[in-house]
PDB file of C-alpha atoms in Angstrom:
ATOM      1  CA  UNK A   1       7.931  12.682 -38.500  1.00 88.00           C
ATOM      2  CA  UNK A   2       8.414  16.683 -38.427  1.00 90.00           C
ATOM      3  CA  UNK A   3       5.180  17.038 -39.921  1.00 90.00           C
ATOM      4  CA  UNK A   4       3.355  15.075 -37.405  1.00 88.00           C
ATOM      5  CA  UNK A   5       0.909  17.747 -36.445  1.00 88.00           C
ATOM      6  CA  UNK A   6      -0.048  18.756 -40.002  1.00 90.00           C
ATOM      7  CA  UNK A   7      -3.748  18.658 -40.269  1.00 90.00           C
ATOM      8  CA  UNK A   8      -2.982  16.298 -43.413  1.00 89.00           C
ATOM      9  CA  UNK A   9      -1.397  13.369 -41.404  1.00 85.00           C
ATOM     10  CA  UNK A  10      -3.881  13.383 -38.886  1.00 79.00           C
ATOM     11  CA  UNK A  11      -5.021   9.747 -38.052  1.00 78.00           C
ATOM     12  CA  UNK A  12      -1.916   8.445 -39.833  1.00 82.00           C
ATOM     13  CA  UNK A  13       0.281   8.721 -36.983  1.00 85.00           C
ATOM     14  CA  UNK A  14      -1.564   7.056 -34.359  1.00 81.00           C
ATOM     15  CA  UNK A  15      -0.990   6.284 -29.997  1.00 80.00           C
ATOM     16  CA  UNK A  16       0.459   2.551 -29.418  1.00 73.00           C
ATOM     17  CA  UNK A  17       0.632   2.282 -33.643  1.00 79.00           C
ATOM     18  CA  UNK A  18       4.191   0.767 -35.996  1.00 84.00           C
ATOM     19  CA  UNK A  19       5.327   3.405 -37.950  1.00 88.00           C
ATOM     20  CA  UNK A  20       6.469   0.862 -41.008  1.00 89.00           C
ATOM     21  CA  UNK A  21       8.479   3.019 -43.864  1.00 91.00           C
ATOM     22  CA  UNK A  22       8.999   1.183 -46.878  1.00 91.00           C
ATOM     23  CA  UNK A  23      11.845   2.711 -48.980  1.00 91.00           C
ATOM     24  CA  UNK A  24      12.392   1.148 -52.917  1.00 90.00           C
ATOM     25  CA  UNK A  25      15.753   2.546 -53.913  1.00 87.00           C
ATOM     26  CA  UNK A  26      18.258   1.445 -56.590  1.00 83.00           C
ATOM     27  CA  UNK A  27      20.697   3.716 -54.830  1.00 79.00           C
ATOM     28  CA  UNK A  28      21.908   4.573 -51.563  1.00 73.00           C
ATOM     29  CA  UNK A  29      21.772   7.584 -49.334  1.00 69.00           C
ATOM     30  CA  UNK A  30      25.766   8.039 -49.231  1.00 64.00           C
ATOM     31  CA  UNK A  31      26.279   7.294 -53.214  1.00 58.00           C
ATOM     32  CA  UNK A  32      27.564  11.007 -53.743  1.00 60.00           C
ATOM     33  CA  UNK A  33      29.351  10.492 -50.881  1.00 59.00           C
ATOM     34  CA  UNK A  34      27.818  13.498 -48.839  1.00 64.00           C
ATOM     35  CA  UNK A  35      27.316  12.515 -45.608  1.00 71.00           C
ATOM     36  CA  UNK A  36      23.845  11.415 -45.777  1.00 76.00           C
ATOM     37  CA  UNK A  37      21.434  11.174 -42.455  1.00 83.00           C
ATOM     38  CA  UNK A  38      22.309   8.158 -40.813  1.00 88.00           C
ATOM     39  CA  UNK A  39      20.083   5.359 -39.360  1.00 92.00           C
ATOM     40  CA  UNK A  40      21.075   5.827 -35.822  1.00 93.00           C
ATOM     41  CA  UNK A  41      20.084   9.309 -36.099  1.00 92.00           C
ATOM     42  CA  UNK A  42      16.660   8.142 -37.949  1.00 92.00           C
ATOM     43  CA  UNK A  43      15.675   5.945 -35.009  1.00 93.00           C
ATOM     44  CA  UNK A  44      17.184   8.468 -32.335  1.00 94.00           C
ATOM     45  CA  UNK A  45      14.647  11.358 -34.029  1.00 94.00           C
ATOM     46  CA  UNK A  46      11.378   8.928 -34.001  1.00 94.00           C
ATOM     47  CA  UNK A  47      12.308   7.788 -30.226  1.00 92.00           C
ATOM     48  CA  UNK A  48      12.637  11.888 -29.633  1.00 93.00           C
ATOM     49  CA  UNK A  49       9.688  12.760 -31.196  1.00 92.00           C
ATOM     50  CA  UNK A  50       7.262  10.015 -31.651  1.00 91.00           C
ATOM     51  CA  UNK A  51       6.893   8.076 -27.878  1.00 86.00           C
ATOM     52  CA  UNK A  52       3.304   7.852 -28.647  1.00 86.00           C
ATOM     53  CA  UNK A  53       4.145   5.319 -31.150  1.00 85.00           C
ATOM     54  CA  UNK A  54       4.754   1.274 -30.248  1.00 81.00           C
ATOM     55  CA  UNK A  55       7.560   1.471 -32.582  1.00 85.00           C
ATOM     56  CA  UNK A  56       9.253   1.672 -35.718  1.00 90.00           C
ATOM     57  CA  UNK A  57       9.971  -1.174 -38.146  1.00 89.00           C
ATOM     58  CA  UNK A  58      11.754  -0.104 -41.454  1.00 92.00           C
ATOM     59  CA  UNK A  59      11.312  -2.400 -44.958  1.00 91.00           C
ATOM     60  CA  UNK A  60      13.689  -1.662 -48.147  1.00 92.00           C
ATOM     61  CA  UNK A  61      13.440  -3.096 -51.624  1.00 92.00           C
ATOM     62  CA  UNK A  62      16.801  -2.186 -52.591  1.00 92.00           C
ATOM     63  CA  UNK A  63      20.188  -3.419 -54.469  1.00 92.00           C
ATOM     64  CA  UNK A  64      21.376  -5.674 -51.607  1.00 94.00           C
ATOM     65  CA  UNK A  65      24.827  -5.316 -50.505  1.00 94.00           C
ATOM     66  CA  UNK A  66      26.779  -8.218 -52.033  1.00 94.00           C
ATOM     67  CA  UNK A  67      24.459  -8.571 -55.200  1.00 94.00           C
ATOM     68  CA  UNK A  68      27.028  -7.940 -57.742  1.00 93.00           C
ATOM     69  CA  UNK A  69      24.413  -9.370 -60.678  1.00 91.00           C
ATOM     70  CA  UNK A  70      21.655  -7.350 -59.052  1.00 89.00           C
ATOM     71  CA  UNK A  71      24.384  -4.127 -59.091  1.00 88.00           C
ATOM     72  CA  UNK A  72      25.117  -4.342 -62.512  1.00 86.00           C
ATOM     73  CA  UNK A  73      21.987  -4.689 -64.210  1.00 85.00           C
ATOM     74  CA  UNK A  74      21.243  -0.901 -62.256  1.00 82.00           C
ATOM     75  CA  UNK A  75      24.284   0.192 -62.682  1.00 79.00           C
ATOM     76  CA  UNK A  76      23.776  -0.500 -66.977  1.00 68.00           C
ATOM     77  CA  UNK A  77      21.925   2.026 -68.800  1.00 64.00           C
ATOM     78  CA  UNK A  78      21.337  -0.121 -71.024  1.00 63.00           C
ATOM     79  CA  UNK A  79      19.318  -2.314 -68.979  1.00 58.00           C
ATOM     80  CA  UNK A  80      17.585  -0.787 -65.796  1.00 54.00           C
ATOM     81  CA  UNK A  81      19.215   2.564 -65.216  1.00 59.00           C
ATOM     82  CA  UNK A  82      21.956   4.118 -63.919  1.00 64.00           C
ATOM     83  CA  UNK A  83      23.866   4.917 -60.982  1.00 69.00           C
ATOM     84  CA  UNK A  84      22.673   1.883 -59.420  1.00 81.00           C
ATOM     85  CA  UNK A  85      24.364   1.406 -56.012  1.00 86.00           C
ATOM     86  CA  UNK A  86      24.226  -0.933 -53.117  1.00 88.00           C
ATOM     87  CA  UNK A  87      21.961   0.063 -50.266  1.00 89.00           C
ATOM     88  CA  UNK A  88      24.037  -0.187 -48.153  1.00 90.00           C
ATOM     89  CA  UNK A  89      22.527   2.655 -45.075  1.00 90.00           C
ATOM     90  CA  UNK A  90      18.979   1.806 -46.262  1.00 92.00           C
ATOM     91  CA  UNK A  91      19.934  -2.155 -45.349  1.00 95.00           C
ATOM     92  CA  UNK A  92      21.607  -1.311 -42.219  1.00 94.00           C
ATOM     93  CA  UNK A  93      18.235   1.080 -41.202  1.00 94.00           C
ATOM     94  CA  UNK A  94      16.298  -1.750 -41.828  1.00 94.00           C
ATOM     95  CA  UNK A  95      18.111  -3.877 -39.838  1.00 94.00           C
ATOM     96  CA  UNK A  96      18.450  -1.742 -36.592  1.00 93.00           C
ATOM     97  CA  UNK A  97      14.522  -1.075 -36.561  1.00 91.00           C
ATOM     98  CA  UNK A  98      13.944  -5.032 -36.600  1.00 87.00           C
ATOM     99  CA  UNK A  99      12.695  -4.900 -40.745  1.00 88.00           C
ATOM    100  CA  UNK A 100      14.085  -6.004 -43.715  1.00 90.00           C
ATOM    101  CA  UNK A 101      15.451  -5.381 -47.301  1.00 93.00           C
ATOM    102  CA  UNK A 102      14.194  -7.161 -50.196  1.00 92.00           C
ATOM    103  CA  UNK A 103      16.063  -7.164 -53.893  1.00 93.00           C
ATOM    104  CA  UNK A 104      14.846  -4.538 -56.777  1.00 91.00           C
ATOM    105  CA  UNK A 105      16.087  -6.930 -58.995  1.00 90.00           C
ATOM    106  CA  UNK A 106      12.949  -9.972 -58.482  1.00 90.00           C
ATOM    107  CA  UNK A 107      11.118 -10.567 -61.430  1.00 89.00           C
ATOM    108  CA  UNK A 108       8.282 -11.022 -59.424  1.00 88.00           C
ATOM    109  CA  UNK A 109       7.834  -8.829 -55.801  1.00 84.00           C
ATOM    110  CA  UNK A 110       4.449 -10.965 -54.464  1.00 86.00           C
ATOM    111  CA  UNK A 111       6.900 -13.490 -52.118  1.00 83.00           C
ATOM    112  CA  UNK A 112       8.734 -10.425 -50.913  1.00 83.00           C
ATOM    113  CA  UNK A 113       5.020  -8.660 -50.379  1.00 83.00           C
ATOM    114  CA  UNK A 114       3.763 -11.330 -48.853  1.00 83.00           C
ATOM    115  CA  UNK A 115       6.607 -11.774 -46.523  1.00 78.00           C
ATOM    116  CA  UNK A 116       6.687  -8.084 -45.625  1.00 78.00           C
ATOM    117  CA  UNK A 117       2.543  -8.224 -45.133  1.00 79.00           C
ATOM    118  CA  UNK A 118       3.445 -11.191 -42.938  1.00 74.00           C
ATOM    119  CA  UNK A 119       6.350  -9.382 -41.177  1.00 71.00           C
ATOM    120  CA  UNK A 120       3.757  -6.376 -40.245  1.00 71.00           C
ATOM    121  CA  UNK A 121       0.567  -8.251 -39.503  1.00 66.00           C
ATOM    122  CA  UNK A 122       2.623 -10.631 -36.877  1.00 60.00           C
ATOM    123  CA  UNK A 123       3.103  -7.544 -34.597  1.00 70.00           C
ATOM    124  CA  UNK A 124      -0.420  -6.675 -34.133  1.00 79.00           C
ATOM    125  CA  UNK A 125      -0.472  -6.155 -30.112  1.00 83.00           C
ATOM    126  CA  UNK A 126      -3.348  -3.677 -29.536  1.00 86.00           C
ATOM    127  CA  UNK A 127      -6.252  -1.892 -31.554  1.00 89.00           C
ATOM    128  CA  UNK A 128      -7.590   1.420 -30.884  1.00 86.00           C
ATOM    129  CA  UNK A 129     -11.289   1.781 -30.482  1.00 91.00           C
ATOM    130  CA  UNK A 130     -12.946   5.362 -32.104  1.00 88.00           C
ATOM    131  CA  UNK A 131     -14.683   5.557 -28.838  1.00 92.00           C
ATOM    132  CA  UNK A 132     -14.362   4.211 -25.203  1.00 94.00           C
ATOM    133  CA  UNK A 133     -16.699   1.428 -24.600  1.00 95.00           C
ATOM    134  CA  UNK A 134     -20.086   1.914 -22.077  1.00 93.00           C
ATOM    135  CA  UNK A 135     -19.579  -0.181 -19.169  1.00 92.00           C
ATOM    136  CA  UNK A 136     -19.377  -3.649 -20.100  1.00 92.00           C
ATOM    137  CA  UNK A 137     -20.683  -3.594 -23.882  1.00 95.00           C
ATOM    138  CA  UNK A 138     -17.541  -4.324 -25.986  1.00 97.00           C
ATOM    139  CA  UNK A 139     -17.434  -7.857 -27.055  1.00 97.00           C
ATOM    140  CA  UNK A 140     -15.040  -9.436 -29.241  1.00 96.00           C
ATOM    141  CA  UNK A 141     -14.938 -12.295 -31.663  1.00 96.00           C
ATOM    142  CA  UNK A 142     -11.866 -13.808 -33.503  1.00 95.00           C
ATOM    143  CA  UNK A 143     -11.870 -15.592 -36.471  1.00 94.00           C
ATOM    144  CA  UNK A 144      -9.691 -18.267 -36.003  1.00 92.00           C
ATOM    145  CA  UNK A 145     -10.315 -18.626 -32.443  1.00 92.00           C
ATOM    146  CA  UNK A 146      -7.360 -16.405 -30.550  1.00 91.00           C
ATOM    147  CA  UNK A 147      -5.554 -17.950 -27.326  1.00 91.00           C
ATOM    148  CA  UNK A 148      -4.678 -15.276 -26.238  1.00 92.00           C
ATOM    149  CA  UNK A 149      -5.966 -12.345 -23.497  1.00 94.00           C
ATOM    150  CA  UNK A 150      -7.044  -8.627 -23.816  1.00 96.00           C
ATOM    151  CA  UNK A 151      -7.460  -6.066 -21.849  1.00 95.00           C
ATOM    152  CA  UNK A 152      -9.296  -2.700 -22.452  1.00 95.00           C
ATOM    153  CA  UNK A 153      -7.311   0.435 -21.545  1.00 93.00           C
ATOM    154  CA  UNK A 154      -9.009   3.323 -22.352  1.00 92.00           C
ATOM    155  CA  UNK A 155      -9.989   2.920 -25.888  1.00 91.00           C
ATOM    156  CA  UNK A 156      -7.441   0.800 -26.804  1.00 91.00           C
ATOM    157  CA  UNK A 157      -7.346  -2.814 -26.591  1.00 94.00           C
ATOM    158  CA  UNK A 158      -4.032  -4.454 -26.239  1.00 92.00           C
ATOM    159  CA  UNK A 159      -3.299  -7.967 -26.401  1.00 93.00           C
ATOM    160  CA  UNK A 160      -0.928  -9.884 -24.298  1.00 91.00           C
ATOM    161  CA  UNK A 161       0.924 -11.593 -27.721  1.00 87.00           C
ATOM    162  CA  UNK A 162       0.746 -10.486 -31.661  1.00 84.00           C
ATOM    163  CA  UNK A 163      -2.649 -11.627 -33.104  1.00 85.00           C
ATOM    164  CA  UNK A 164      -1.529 -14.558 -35.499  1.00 83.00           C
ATOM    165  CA  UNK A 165      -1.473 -13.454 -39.349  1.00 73.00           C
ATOM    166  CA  UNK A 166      -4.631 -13.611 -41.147  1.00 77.00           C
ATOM    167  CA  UNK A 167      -7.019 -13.548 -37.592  1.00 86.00           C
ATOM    168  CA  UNK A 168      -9.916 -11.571 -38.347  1.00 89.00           C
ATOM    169  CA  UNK A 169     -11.185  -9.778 -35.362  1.00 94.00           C
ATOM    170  CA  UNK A 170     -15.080  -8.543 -34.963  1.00 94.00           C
ATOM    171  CA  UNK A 171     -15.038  -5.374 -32.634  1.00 96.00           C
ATOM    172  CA  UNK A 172     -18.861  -4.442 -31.587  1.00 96.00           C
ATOM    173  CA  UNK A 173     -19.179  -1.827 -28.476  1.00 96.00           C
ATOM    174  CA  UNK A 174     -21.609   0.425 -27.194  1.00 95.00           C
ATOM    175  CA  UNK A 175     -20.701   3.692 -26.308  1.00 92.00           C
ATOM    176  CA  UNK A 176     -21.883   6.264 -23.877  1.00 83.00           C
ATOM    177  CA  UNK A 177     -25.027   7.910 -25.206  1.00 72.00           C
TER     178      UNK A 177
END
């Protein structure tokens, strides 16, 4: 977020975008016991700085708070680590931003993938054009059929509900020459 207007990030932060960290921790930001930024603070410095921005939604694959089994096999150094602690902050982060913390310890991460991919794609409310469209050119076609209504703004065009997961939208426009 500070380095928002680094020639590096360009494009990555983007007008009416989700900014969507995904954190994969076996520990937690208070495990030393310093006091650690905390979430509120988090969300209160993106609202501060990045109003551009639809929103932030915050995903953790972490040691969830309660797993004891999950604890102790990163807790073991003779198994996954050590120092293993419950994420406790980065659950409660993901939490307040409307995300959601999966467990380090799965065998297997595609479900928890899939449901995060899923968790992303449903809140798909507007898509931002390179270019405004000439006049009356810019046509769209969805893929399955979408019930729902657009409206340009600008360059952007915003939906009045989330595009359903897996719609495939064709975008063609003309633009002024």
């Amino acid at each position: 977020i500070n380095k928002r207007n680094d020639p590096a990030n360009k494009g990555f932060f983007r007008p009416n975008s989700t900014f969507v960290p995904i954190i994969v921790s076996d520990s937690d930001e208070n495990k030393t016991g310093h006091n650690a930024t905390q979430p509120l603070a988090v969300v209160d410095h993106f609202k501060k700085n990045m109003g551009f921005m639809q929103g932030m939604r915050g995903f953790n694959i972490i040691v969830k708070p309660g797993d004891a089994a999950c604890l102790a096999e990163h807790s073991s150094i003779f198994q996954a680590g050590s120092g293993g602690k419950y994420g406790k902050t980065l659950d409660q982060f993901a939490k307040m931003t409307g995300g959601q913390s999966y467990s380090i310890c799965e065998k297997d991460y595609s479900k928890s993938l899939a449901n995060l991919s899923q968790a992303i794609r449903q809140q798909v409310m507007s898509i931002e054009l390179n270019a405004v469209p000439w006049k009356d050119s810019l046509k769209l076609t969805f893929a399955p059929s979408f019930n729902g209504n657009w409206q340009l703004q600008g360059k952007t065009v915003a939906f009045d509900r989330p595009l359903p997961v897996g719609t495939v939208v064709g975008i063609s426009y003309l633009t002024f020459p």
